[in-house]
Amino acid sequence: MAAAKFSIKTTSPFFLVLCLTVFLFFTLSCFADPDELQDFCVADLNATTILNWFPSKPVSEVTSNDFFYSGLVKEASTANPLGLGVRLGDVNNFPGLNTVGLSVNRADFAPGGVIPLHTHPRASEAVFIIKGEVLVGFITTTNVLYSKVLKAGEMFIVPKGLVHLISKERWTGEG
């Protein structure tokens, strides 16, 4: 039995519609807007269904307090083996951060305190020193160490996904 032949003429209306559909599909996907389509999305912390983000509160219920957070004012307790206390400024405590892609935390260190080696696969980290001194460093994917001792008022950025630490203890080495 001979195999059935299937062919589409490149001048046929079906082929033309198929090509236009594929072209239109790929063209429209390039016009997608990766940014938010609304001014803000204040988290509805009482929602029962949560997917990637908290659902938005109705705009009529949003107040200025949703964009304000004073939870970083008080020092956090450093009475633990790491000598580290952290106050979180994330969407659970600060609903205005929902969908912004940002969290702001306060870290307090006892002498010798440390935030051990860790990484944030999808986020960079900005370290700003309010008082005292800390050593901040990260290691690149080619095993190069970049570190600096920061003093009050100074800042250091850790690029997205790189292994890094913050320590109240000074080390010797290149910075």
Tab-separated table of C-alpha atoms in Angstrom:
chain	number	residue	atom	x	y	z
A	1	MET	CA	0.000	0.000	0.000
A	2	ALA	CA	1.412	3.364	-0.980
A	3	ALA	CA	1.737	6.146	1.551
A	4	ALA	CA	-0.731	8.959	1.180
A	5	LYS	CA	0.750	12.159	-0.078
A	6	PHE	CA	-0.043	15.343	1.774
A	7	SER	CA	1.037	18.618	0.324
A	8	ILE	CA	0.153	22.234	0.769
A	9	LYS	CA	0.649	24.585	-2.074
A	10	THR	CA	2.436	27.710	-0.963
A	11	THR	CA	-0.092	29.749	-2.909
A	12	SER	CA	-3.143	28.143	-1.294
A	13	PRO	CA	-5.403	30.258	0.969
A	14	PHE	CA	-4.906	27.739	3.836
A	15	PHE	CA	-1.123	28.158	3.728
A	16	LEU	CA	-1.449	31.941	3.627
A	17	VAL	CA	-3.785	31.969	6.665
A	18	LEU	CA	-1.474	29.568	8.529
A	19	CYS	CA	1.578	31.760	7.893
A	20	LEU	CA	-0.259	34.937	8.881
A	21	THR	CA	-1.546	33.318	12.084
A	22	VAL	CA	1.923	32.140	13.115
A	23	PHE	CA	3.446	35.516	12.242
A	24	LEU	CA	0.736	37.404	14.140
A	25	PHE	CA	1.061	35.121	17.191
A	26	PHE	CA	4.812	35.674	17.497
A	27	THR	CA	4.575	39.388	16.725
A	28	LEU	CA	1.916	40.022	19.372
A	29	SER	CA	3.890	38.126	21.997
A	30	CYS	CA	6.719	40.648	21.538
A	31	PHE	CA	4.377	43.476	22.525
A	32	ALA	CA	3.598	42.065	25.974
A	33	ASP	CA	4.023	44.573	28.790
A	34	PRO	CA	6.202	43.100	31.548
A	35	ASP	CA	5.384	46.008	33.861
A	36	GLU	CA	2.379	46.259	36.097
A	37	LEU	CA	-0.779	47.392	34.381
A	38	GLN	CA	-1.946	49.405	37.383
A	39	ASP	CA	-0.370	52.105	39.541
A	40	PHE	CA	-0.108	49.839	42.590
A	41	CYS	CA	-1.415	46.628	44.083
A	42	VAL	CA	-1.620	46.956	47.862
A	43	ALA	CA	-1.741	43.458	49.337
A	44	ASP	CA	-5.016	42.180	50.700
A	45	LEU	CA	-3.519	40.279	53.645
A	46	ASN	CA	-6.923	38.788	54.501
A	47	ALA	CA	-7.324	37.062	51.129
A	48	THR	CA	-7.877	33.316	51.235
A	49	THR	CA	-6.473	32.586	47.772
A	50	ILE	CA	-2.849	33.536	47.171
A	51	LEU	CA	-0.907	32.663	44.023
A	52	ASN	CA	2.363	34.414	43.135
A	53	TRP	CA	1.381	37.661	44.845
A	54	PHE	CA	-1.296	38.658	47.271
A	55	PRO	CA	-4.432	39.871	45.512
A	56	SER	CA	-4.982	43.632	45.509
A	57	LYS	CA	-7.146	45.448	48.015
A	58	PRO	CA	-9.935	47.385	46.348
A	59	VAL	CA	-8.596	50.855	45.530
A	60	SER	CA	-11.427	52.382	47.573
A	61	GLU	CA	-9.962	50.709	50.706
A	62	VAL	CA	-6.328	51.799	50.142
A	63	THR	CA	-4.968	54.454	52.520
A	64	SER	CA	-1.656	56.280	52.936
A	65	ASN	CA	-0.832	53.883	55.787
A	66	ASP	CA	-0.569	51.043	53.238
A	67	PHE	CA	2.553	52.784	51.872
A	68	PHE	CA	4.072	53.508	55.299
A	69	TYR	CA	6.068	51.204	57.594
A	70	SER	CA	7.757	52.037	60.896
A	71	GLY	CA	8.807	48.481	61.772
A	72	LEU	CA	12.486	49.148	61.103
A	73	VAL	CA	12.813	51.841	63.787
A	74	LYS	CA	13.428	49.500	66.741
A	75	GLU	CA	16.589	47.434	67.017
A	76	ALA	CA	16.160	43.676	66.733
A	77	SER	CA	17.448	41.320	69.422
A	78	THR	CA	20.911	39.899	68.724
A	79	ALA	CA	20.762	37.344	71.560
A	80	ASN	CA	21.324	34.243	69.413
A	81	PRO	CA	24.298	32.165	68.175
A	82	LEU	CA	24.718	34.303	65.028
A	83	GLY	CA	24.689	37.587	66.953
A	84	LEU	CA	22.157	38.810	64.420
A	85	GLY	CA	18.726	40.361	64.733
A	86	VAL	CA	16.552	41.077	61.702
A	87	ARG	CA	13.371	43.100	61.317
A	88	LEU	CA	11.566	42.299	58.076
A	89	GLY	CA	10.014	44.918	55.846
A	90	ASP	CA	8.305	42.568	53.416
A	91	VAL	CA	4.797	42.402	52.002
A	92	ASN	CA	3.506	40.566	55.089
A	93	ASN	CA	4.394	43.596	57.233
A	94	PHE	CA	4.259	46.335	54.602
A	95	PRO	CA	1.315	45.719	52.192
A	96	GLY	CA	2.343	48.542	49.824
A	97	LEU	CA	5.337	46.436	48.717
A	98	ASN	CA	3.084	43.892	46.991
A	99	THR	CA	4.196	43.371	43.346
A	100	VAL	CA	6.931	46.024	43.695
A	101	GLY	CA	9.727	43.421	43.736
A	102	LEU	CA	11.367	44.932	46.791
A	103	SER	CA	11.757	44.263	50.481
A	104	VAL	CA	13.597	46.391	53.023
A	105	ASN	CA	15.048	44.744	56.114
A	106	ARG	CA	16.958	45.943	59.144
A	107	ALA	CA	19.838	43.836	60.457
A	108	ASP	CA	21.413	44.502	63.854
A	109	PHE	CA	24.715	42.859	64.788
A	110	ALA	CA	26.299	41.972	68.114
A	111	PRO	CA	30.127	42.069	68.148
A	112	GLY	CA	31.218	39.178	65.924
A	113	GLY	CA	27.678	38.826	64.505
A	114	VAL	CA	27.273	37.467	60.990
A	115	ILE	CA	24.765	36.876	58.216
A	116	PRO	CA	26.263	33.625	56.865
A	117	LEU	CA	26.937	32.896	53.205
A	118	HIS	CA	23.651	32.914	51.310
A	119	THR	CA	22.169	33.898	47.971
A	120	HIS	CA	19.006	35.410	46.518
A	121	PRO	CA	18.505	33.689	43.130
A	122	ARG	CA	16.161	36.376	41.796
A	123	ALA	CA	17.198	39.494	43.700
A	124	SER	CA	20.061	41.890	44.263
A	125	GLU	CA	20.817	43.240	47.726
A	126	ALA	CA	21.678	46.795	48.726
A	127	VAL	CA	23.464	47.140	52.073
A	128	PHE	CA	23.319	50.554	53.766
A	129	ILE	CA	25.063	51.159	57.091
A	130	ILE	CA	23.361	53.366	59.690
A	131	LYS	CA	25.946	53.015	62.464
A	132	GLY	CA	29.084	51.030	63.183
A	133	GLU	CA	31.132	49.031	60.680
A	134	VAL	CA	30.546	45.745	58.866
A	135	LEU	CA	32.370	43.699	56.287
A	136	VAL	CA	30.290	42.966	53.187
A	137	GLY	CA	31.433	40.649	50.425
A	138	PHE	CA	30.290	38.534	47.505
A	139	ILE	CA	31.882	35.840	45.375
A	140	THR	CA	31.428	35.838	41.596
A	141	THR	CA	30.745	32.754	39.504
A	142	THR	CA	34.457	32.786	38.597
A	143	ASN	CA	35.448	32.663	42.304
A	144	VAL	CA	36.532	36.290	42.609
A	145	LEU	CA	35.870	37.895	46.002
A	146	TYR	CA	34.738	41.515	46.195
A	147	SER	CA	34.546	42.877	49.733
A	148	LYS	CA	34.597	46.142	51.597
A	149	VAL	CA	34.434	47.325	55.191
A	150	LEU	CA	31.527	49.774	55.324
A	151	LYS	CA	31.084	52.615	57.804
A	152	ALA	CA	27.991	54.640	58.698
A	153	GLY	CA	26.444	56.290	55.639
A	154	GLU	CA	28.130	53.954	53.128
A	155	MET	CA	26.456	51.498	50.784
A	156	PHE	CA	27.392	48.305	48.912
A	157	ILE	CA	25.454	46.420	46.235
A	158	VAL	CA	25.432	42.637	45.855
A	159	PRO	CA	24.444	41.581	42.307
A	160	LYS	CA	21.568	39.188	41.805
A	161	GLY	CA	22.183	35.524	42.562
A	162	LEU	CA	25.725	35.798	43.947
A	163	VAL	CA	26.836	34.159	47.198
A	164	HIS	CA	27.447	36.828	49.840
A	165	LEU	CA	27.759	37.550	53.550
A	166	ILE	CA	27.772	40.419	56.005
A	167	SER	CA	29.907	40.264	59.142
A	168	LYS	CA	30.579	42.501	62.119
A	169	GLU	CA	34.008	40.824	62.335
A	170	ARG	CA	36.854	42.207	60.185
A	171	TRP	CA	38.928	39.879	58.029
A	172	THR	CA	42.260	40.408	56.392
A	173	GLY	CA	42.480	40.192	52.638
A	174	GLU	CA	41.989	42.230	49.520
A	175	GLY	CA	38.886	44.374	49.223
